[in-house]
Amino acid sequence: MTSISLDNLSKTFGDAAAVKDVTLNLPSRSFTALLGPSGCGKTTLLRLIAGFEQPTAGSVGFDGVTMADQSTMVPPEKRNLGIVFQSYALWPHMDVAANVAYPLKGRGLGRAEIESRVADALSMVALDGYAGRSVDALSGGQRQRVALARCLVTGTSIILLDEPLANLDVHLRAAMLDIFADIHQRTGATIVFVTHDQSEALALADTIVVLDRGRVQQIGSPQEIYARPASAMVAGFVGRGTLVDAQLRDDLARIGDATIPVRGGGNGPVRLLIRPEAVHLADSGLAATVQRVRFTGANYETTLVLGSGDTIVADLPERLDPGTVAKLAISDAWVVPT
Ligand SMILES: Nc1ncnc2c1ncn2[C@@H]1O[C@H](COP(=O)(O)OP(=O)(O)O)[C@@H](O)[C@H]1O
Ligand SMILES: [Mg+2]
C-alpha cells in the first residue's frame, strides 16, 4: 500500500502556473477527490503524480521515496500506478481481454495466470463474460469499465482517475460510483479521483481537495467542505446555496430586521452561506419575494429576492407563485471566512 506526498509542488508552462505550491499528504488507502472548475490544474496535478510531468518546483513522494523533483524523475511505468483518463484510450482492434491484459505484457506470466487476472479484473468492474467481445461493440459505459479493468489488472496500489465519468450519462454515472466505491474497498488502493462535479466528489471521497487557479483552497472531509467552506469560492462551488450580506453580533446575524443563528465567528458586516435545506416558510421572519420556481420531484426549488437585493434559494414543499411575498425562517447559516 502506498501513501502519496506532495511538497510545495508547482508546475509552470511558459510563464503561466498550472499548479502552484500544492502541499498534500494522501495516506495509504485514502480516496481523495481533486475538485475544481475547468482549467484549475486538476489534470496537471494528476500528471505530476503519475510522472507525465516533471515539477517546476517541489516534489512528489510515494511512501517517503522521492518520485520527482527538479533533479529526480521516476518514469510512469516504474511508479506502480494505474491511470484512467476521460477518453478511454483502448486498442480498437483488440478484444476486451487483450486490452485488459495489455499491461501484463513482458512480465513473464503464464497464460493461465494472465487469464485468471483478466477474469478477476473484469469481475471487479461487472464485465464477467465480456472477455471475447470486440471493444468496438461496447457502449461508452462498458468501454470505461474496460479501461478501469486494465488499470486494475496489475494490482497497482495507486489508482489515478481523471474525470472518468464525464462522458457517461446520468444513470451510468450512478452505477459507476458504486463500482469505484467497491473497487476501493476490495483493492485497498490509494485513489485520486479528479472531477469538476461536486456531487461525485461528495459521494465518493473521504477527503476533498478544492483547487482554484492552481492553488489549494481547502482540504477536508465532504461533510466539512459542505458545512464549513473556507472561502466564498468553495461555498459557491460545492453544494447549492447562496451568499447573503448580514451584520453579525454575538453569534446572531441580522438581515434587515430578522435575526438568524449562525455558525462561525466575527463581528460587523459578513457574508453568510445559506443552504436551501435551512430555509423554511414561517408566519413571521425575513420577507422575500418569489422570483423563480423549479419543480425537482422531491420539492420546489424556489429563488427569492430579499429587500437588500440578495437572493436566497429554498427547497419548499409547496409551490409559491412568482411575485408572492413570503416570510422565511432560517435555521442555519455559515459565516464565510474572508
Ligand atoms: N502542456 C501544457 N502546456 C501549456 N499549458 C498547459 C498545459 N497543460 C495545461 N496547461 C494549462 O494549465 C492550466 C491547468 O490545466 P489543467 O491541469 O488541464 O486543468 P483542469 O484539468 O483542471 O481543467 C490551464 O490554464 C491549461 O491551459
Ligand atoms: Mg482536466
Coordinates of C-alpha atoms and ligand atoms in Angstrom, one line a residue:
M1 CA 0.0 0.0 0.0
T2 CA 1.2 3.4 -0.8
S3 CA 0.9 6.9 0.6
I4 CA 1.4 10.0 -1.7
S5 CA 3.0 13.2 -0.5
L6 CA 3.2 16.4 -2.5
D7 CA 5.5 19.1 -1.1
N8 CA 5.3 22.7 -2.3
L9 CA 4.6 21.3 -5.7
S10 CA 4.4 23.7 -8.7
K11 CA 4.2 23.3 -12.4
T12 CA 4.6 26.3 -14.8
F13 CA 4.0 26.2 -18.5
G14 CA 5.8 29.2 -20.1
D15 CA 5.1 31.8 -17.5
A16 CA 1.7 30.5 -16.5
A17 CA 1.5 28.5 -13.3
A18 CA -0.9 25.5 -13.8
V19 CA -0.2 24.1 -10.3
K20 CA 1.1 26.4 -7.5
D21 CA 2.7 25.5 -4.2
V22 CA 0.5 22.4 -3.5
T23 CA 1.2 20.5 -0.3
L24 CA -0.8 17.4 0.3
N25 CA -0.4 14.1 2.2
L26 CA -2.7 11.3 0.9
P27 CA -2.5 8.4 3.3
S28 CA -2.3 4.8 2.1
R29 CA -5.9 3.5 1.2
S30 CA -7.3 7.0 1.1
F31 CA -9.8 8.1 -1.5
T32 CA -9.2 11.8 -2.5
A33 CA -11.2 13.9 -4.9
L34 CA -9.4 16.8 -6.6
L35 CA -12.3 19.2 -7.3
G36 CA -12.4 22.5 -9.1
P37 CA -13.5 24.3 -12.1
S38 CA -12.2 23.6 -15.6
G39 CA -8.6 24.9 -16.0
C40 CA -7.8 25.0 -12.3
G41 CA -4.9 22.5 -12.6
K42 CA -6.5 19.1 -11.8
T43 CA -5.2 17.2 -14.7
T44 CA -1.7 18.8 -14.4
L45 CA -1.6 17.7 -10.7
L46 CA -2.6 14.2 -11.6
R47 CA 0.0 14.0 -14.4
L48 CA 2.6 15.2 -11.9
I49 CA 1.7 12.3 -9.6
A50 CA 1.7 9.9 -12.5
G51 CA 5.1 11.0 -13.8
F52 CA 4.0 12.5 -17.1
E53 CA 5.1 16.0 -16.0
Q54 CA 8.2 17.0 -14.0
P55 CA 7.7 19.6 -11.2
T56 CA 9.0 23.1 -11.8
A57 CA 9.4 23.3 -8.0
G58 CA 8.7 21.0 -5.1
S59 CA 8.5 17.2 -5.0
V60 CA 6.3 14.1 -5.3
G61 CA 6.9 11.2 -3.0
F62 CA 5.4 7.7 -2.6
D63 CA 5.8 6.1 0.8
G64 CA 8.5 8.7 1.6
V65 CA 10.6 7.8 -1.5
T66 CA 11.1 10.8 -3.9
M67 CA 9.5 10.1 -7.3
A68 CA 10.1 13.5 -8.8
D69 CA 11.7 16.8 -8.0
Q70 CA 13.8 19.1 -10.1
S71 CA 16.6 16.5 -10.4
T72 CA 14.7 13.2 -10.0
M73 CA 12.2 11.8 -12.4
V74 CA 11.0 8.2 -12.0
P75 CA 9.1 7.3 -15.2
P76 CA 5.4 6.4 -15.0
E77 CA 5.9 2.7 -15.7
K78 CA 8.2 2.5 -12.7
R79 CA 5.7 4.1 -10.3
N80 CA 3.4 1.1 -10.0
L81 CA 0.2 3.0 -10.6
G82 CA -2.9 2.7 -12.7
I83 CA -4.4 5.6 -14.5
V84 CA -7.8 6.0 -16.3
F85 CA -8.4 9.1 -18.5
Q86 CA -11.7 10.6 -19.6
S87 CA -11.0 9.3 -23.1
Y88 CA -10.7 5.6 -22.6
A89 CA -7.6 5.1 -24.8
L90 CA -8.4 1.4 -25.6
W91 CA -7.0 -0.5 -28.6
P92 CA -9.9 -0.7 -31.0
H93 CA -8.6 -3.7 -32.9
M94 CA -8.1 -5.9 -29.8
D95 CA -10.9 -7.7 -27.9
V96 CA -11.7 -6.8 -24.3
A97 CA -9.4 -9.5 -22.8
A98 CA -6.4 -8.3 -24.9
N99 CA -7.0 -4.7 -23.8
V100 CA -7.2 -5.6 -20.2
A101 CA -4.1 -7.9 -20.4
Y102 CA -2.0 -5.3 -22.1
P103 CA -0.2 -4.0 -19.0
L104 CA 0.8 -7.6 -18.1
K105 CA 2.9 -8.0 -21.3
G106 CA 6.5 -8.7 -20.8
R107 CA 6.1 -9.7 -17.1
G108 CA 6.8 -13.3 -17.8
L109 CA 3.4 -14.5 -16.6
G110 CA 1.9 -17.8 -17.8
R111 CA -1.2 -17.9 -20.0
A112 CA -3.4 -19.3 -17.2
E113 CA -2.2 -16.6 -14.7
I114 CA -3.0 -13.9 -17.2
E115 CA -6.4 -15.3 -17.9
S116 CA -7.2 -15.5 -14.3
R117 CA -6.1 -12.0 -13.6
V118 CA -8.1 -10.6 -16.5
A119 CA -11.1 -12.5 -15.3
D120 CA -10.7 -11.1 -11.8
A121 CA -10.3 -7.5 -13.1
L122 CA -13.4 -7.9 -15.4
S123 CA -15.4 -9.2 -12.5
M124 CA -14.5 -6.2 -10.4
V125 CA -16.0 -3.9 -13.0
A126 CA -19.0 -6.1 -13.5
L127 CA -18.0 -7.2 -17.0
D128 CA -17.8 -11.0 -16.4
G129 CA -18.3 -12.8 -19.7
Y130 CA -17.1 -9.9 -21.9
A131 CA -13.6 -11.1 -22.4
G132 CA -14.1 -12.2 -26.0
R133 CA -16.1 -9.1 -27.1
S134 CA -14.8 -6.6 -29.6
V135 CA -14.2 -3.2 -28.0
D136 CA -16.0 -1.6 -30.9
A137 CA -19.2 -3.4 -30.0
L138 CA -19.3 -1.9 -26.4
S139 CA -21.2 1.1 -25.1
G140 CA -19.4 4.1 -23.6
G141 CA -20.0 2.9 -20.1
Q142 CA -18.7 -0.6 -20.9
R143 CA -15.6 0.9 -22.5
Q144 CA -14.9 3.0 -19.5
R145 CA -15.2 -0.2 -17.3
V146 CA -12.7 -2.0 -19.7
A147 CA -10.3 0.9 -19.1
L148 CA -10.8 0.6 -15.4
A149 CA -10.2 -3.2 -15.5
R150 CA -7.0 -2.6 -17.5
C151 CA -5.8 -0.3 -14.7
L152 CA -6.7 -2.9 -12.0
V153 CA -5.1 -5.9 -13.7
T154 CA -1.6 -5.3 -12.4
G155 CA -2.8 -5.0 -8.8
T156 CA -1.5 -1.4 -8.5
S157 CA -1.5 0.3 -5.1
I158 CA -2.3 3.7 -6.6
I159 CA -5.2 4.4 -8.9
L160 CA -5.5 7.8 -10.6
L161 CA -8.8 8.7 -12.3
D162 CA -9.2 11.8 -14.5
E163 CA -12.8 12.7 -14.9
P164 CA -13.7 9.1 -15.6
L165 CA -17.4 9.7 -15.6
A166 CA -17.5 12.9 -17.7
N167 CA -18.6 11.1 -20.9
L168 CA -21.3 9.0 -19.3
D169 CA -25.0 9.6 -18.9
V170 CA -26.6 10.2 -15.5
H171 CA -27.7 6.6 -14.9
L172 CA -24.3 5.1 -15.8
R173 CA -22.6 7.6 -13.6
A174 CA -24.6 6.4 -10.6
A175 CA -23.7 2.7 -11.3
M176 CA -20.0 3.7 -11.8
L177 CA -19.9 5.5 -8.5
D178 CA -20.9 2.2 -6.8
I179 CA -18.2 0.3 -8.8
F180 CA -15.5 2.8 -7.7
A181 CA -16.5 2.5 -4.1
D182 CA -16.5 -1.2 -4.4
I183 CA -13.0 -1.3 -6.0
H184 CA -11.6 1.0 -3.3
Q185 CA -12.9 -1.4 -0.7
R186 CA -11.7 -4.6 -2.4
T187 CA -8.2 -3.4 -3.5
G188 CA -7.3 -1.0 -0.7
A189 CA -5.6 1.1 -3.3
T190 CA -4.8 4.8 -2.7
I191 CA -7.2 6.5 -5.1
V192 CA -7.1 10.1 -6.5
F193 CA -10.2 11.0 -8.4
V194 CA -10.3 14.2 -10.5
T195 CA -13.6 15.8 -11.1
H196 CA -15.3 19.1 -11.7
D197 CA -18.6 17.6 -10.5
Q198 CA -19.1 18.3 -6.8
S199 CA -21.7 15.6 -6.4
E200 CA -19.3 12.9 -7.4
A201 CA -16.7 14.2 -5.0
L202 CA -19.2 14.4 -2.1
A203 CA -20.5 10.9 -2.9
L204 CA -17.2 9.1 -3.2
A205 CA -14.2 10.7 -1.5
D206 CA -13.1 10.5 2.1
T207 CA -11.1 13.7 1.5
I208 CA -11.9 16.5 -0.9
V209 CA -9.2 18.9 -2.1
V210 CA -10.7 22.0 -3.7
L211 CA -8.5 23.7 -6.2
D212 CA -8.8 27.1 -7.8
R213 CA -6.3 28.6 -10.3
G214 CA -3.7 26.0 -9.4
R215 CA -3.8 26.5 -5.6
V216 CA -5.4 24.5 -2.9
Q217 CA -8.4 26.4 -1.5
Q218 CA -9.5 23.8 1.1
I219 CA -8.8 20.2 2.2
G220 CA -11.4 18.4 4.3
S221 CA -14.0 15.6 4.5
P222 CA -17.1 16.0 2.3
Q223 CA -19.0 17.0 5.4
E224 CA -16.5 19.7 6.4
I225 CA -16.3 21.2 3.0
Y226 CA -20.1 21.3 2.7
A227 CA -20.8 22.7 6.2
R228 CA -17.8 24.9 6.6
P229 CA -16.4 26.1 3.3
A230 CA -13.2 28.1 3.8
S231 CA -13.9 30.8 1.2
A232 CA -16.6 32.2 -1.0
M233 CA -15.1 30.3 -3.9
V234 CA -15.6 26.9 -2.1
A235 CA -19.0 27.9 -0.8
G236 CA -20.1 28.7 -4.4
F237 CA -18.6 25.6 -5.9
V238 CA -19.7 22.9 -3.5
G239 CA -23.3 22.3 -2.9
R240 CA -26.2 24.6 -3.6
G241 CA -26.8 27.8 -1.6
T242 CA -26.5 31.5 -1.7
L243 CA -24.2 34.1 -0.2
V244 CA -26.1 36.9 1.6
D245 CA -24.9 40.1 3.3
A246 CA -25.6 40.3 7.0
Q247 CA -24.5 42.2 10.2
L248 CA -23.1 39.9 12.9
R249 CA -23.0 40.4 16.6
D250 CA -22.6 37.7 19.4
D251 CA -23.3 34.7 17.1
L252 CA -26.5 36.2 15.8
A253 CA -26.7 37.7 12.4
R254 CA -29.2 40.4 11.3
I255 CA -30.5 40.6 7.8
G256 CA -32.9 43.5 7.5
D257 CA -34.9 43.2 10.8
A258 CA -34.7 39.4 11.0
T259 CA -32.3 37.7 13.4
I260 CA -30.8 34.3 12.5
P261 CA -28.5 31.8 14.3
V262 CA -25.1 31.3 12.6
R263 CA -22.0 29.1 12.9
G264 CA -18.6 30.7 12.6
G265 CA -17.4 33.9 14.3
G266 CA -16.8 37.5 13.6
N267 CA -18.4 40.9 14.1
G268 CA -19.7 43.5 11.8
P269 CA -20.5 43.0 8.1
V270 CA -20.2 39.4 6.9
R271 CA -21.2 37.1 4.1
L272 CA -23.4 34.2 5.1
L273 CA -23.8 30.9 3.2
I274 CA -27.4 29.8 3.4
R275 CA -28.2 26.3 2.1
P276 CA -31.6 25.6 0.6
E277 CA -32.5 23.0 3.3
A278 CA -32.0 25.6 6.1
V279 CA -34.8 27.9 4.7
H280 CA -38.3 27.4 5.8
L281 CA -41.7 29.2 5.4
A282 CA -42.8 30.9 8.6
D283 CA -45.6 33.1 9.9
S284 CA -43.1 35.9 10.6
G285 CA -39.5 36.4 9.7
L286 CA -37.4 37.5 6.8
A287 CA -39.6 39.0 4.0
A288 CA -38.7 37.8 0.5
T289 CA -40.4 37.9 -2.9
V290 CA -40.6 34.7 -5.0
Q291 CA -38.7 35.2 -8.3
R292 CA -38.5 31.7 -9.8
V293 CA -39.8 28.2 -9.0
R294 CA -38.4 24.9 -10.3
F295 CA -40.1 21.5 -9.6
T296 CA -37.4 19.0 -8.7
G297 CA -39.6 16.0 -8.0
A298 CA -39.0 16.0 -4.2
N299 CA -39.9 19.6 -3.7
Y300 CA -39.9 23.1 -5.3
E301 CA -36.5 24.8 -5.6
T302 CA -37.6 28.4 -5.1
T303 CA -35.4 31.5 -5.7
L304 CA -36.5 34.5 -3.6
V305 CA -35.2 38.1 -3.5
L306 CA -34.6 39.9 -0.2
G307 CA -35.1 43.7 0.4
S308 CA -31.4 44.1 0.1
G309 CA -31.4 42.6 -3.4
D310 CA -29.6 39.4 -2.3
T311 CA -31.3 36.2 -3.4
I312 CA -32.0 33.1 -1.3
V313 CA -32.7 29.6 -2.6
A314 CA -35.1 27.4 -0.6
D315 CA -36.3 23.8 -1.1
L316 CA -40.0 24.3 -0.3
P317 CA -42.7 21.6 0.0
E318 CA -45.3 23.8 -1.8
R319 CA -45.3 25.8 -5.0
L320 CA -45.5 29.6 -4.5
D321 CA -46.3 31.8 -7.5
P322 CA -43.6 34.2 -8.7
G323 CA -44.3 37.6 -7.1
T324 CA -45.6 36.1 -3.8
V325 CA -44.2 37.8 -0.7
A326 CA -43.2 35.0 1.7
K327 CA -41.8 35.1 5.3
L328 CA -38.7 32.9 5.8
A329 CA -37.2 31.4 8.9
I330 CA -33.6 30.4 8.5
S331 CA -32.4 27.6 10.8
D332 CA -28.7 27.6 10.0
A333 CA -26.1 29.8 8.2
W334 CA -22.3 29.7 7.9
V335 CA -20.2 32.8 8.2
V336 CA -17.9 32.5 5.2
P337 CA -14.3 33.4 6.2
T338 CA -12.7 36.2 4.2
Ligands
LIG1 N1 1.0 21.2 -21.7 C1 0.6 22.4 -21.4 N2 1.1 23.5 -22.0 C2 0.6 24.7 -21.7 N3 -0.4 25.0 -20.8 C3 -0.9 23.9 -20.2 C4 -0.5 22.6 -20.5 N4 -1.3 21.7 -19.7 C5 -2.1 22.5 -19.0 N5 -1.9 23.8 -19.3 C6 -2.7 24.9 -18.7 O1 -2.6 24.8 -17.3 C7 -3.9 25.1 -16.8 C8 -4.5 24.0 -16.0 O2 -4.9 23.0 -16.9 P1 -5.4 21.6 -16.5 O3 -4.5 21.0 -15.5 O4 -5.7 20.8 -17.7 O5 -6.8 22.0 -15.7 P2 -8.1 21.1 -15.4 O6 -7.7 19.7 -15.6 O7 -8.4 21.5 -14.0 O8 -9.1 21.5 -16.4 C9 -4.8 25.6 -17.9 O9 -4.7 27.0 -18.0 C10 -4.1 25.0 -19.1 O10 -4.4 25.7 -20.3
MG2 MG -8.6 18.2 -16.8

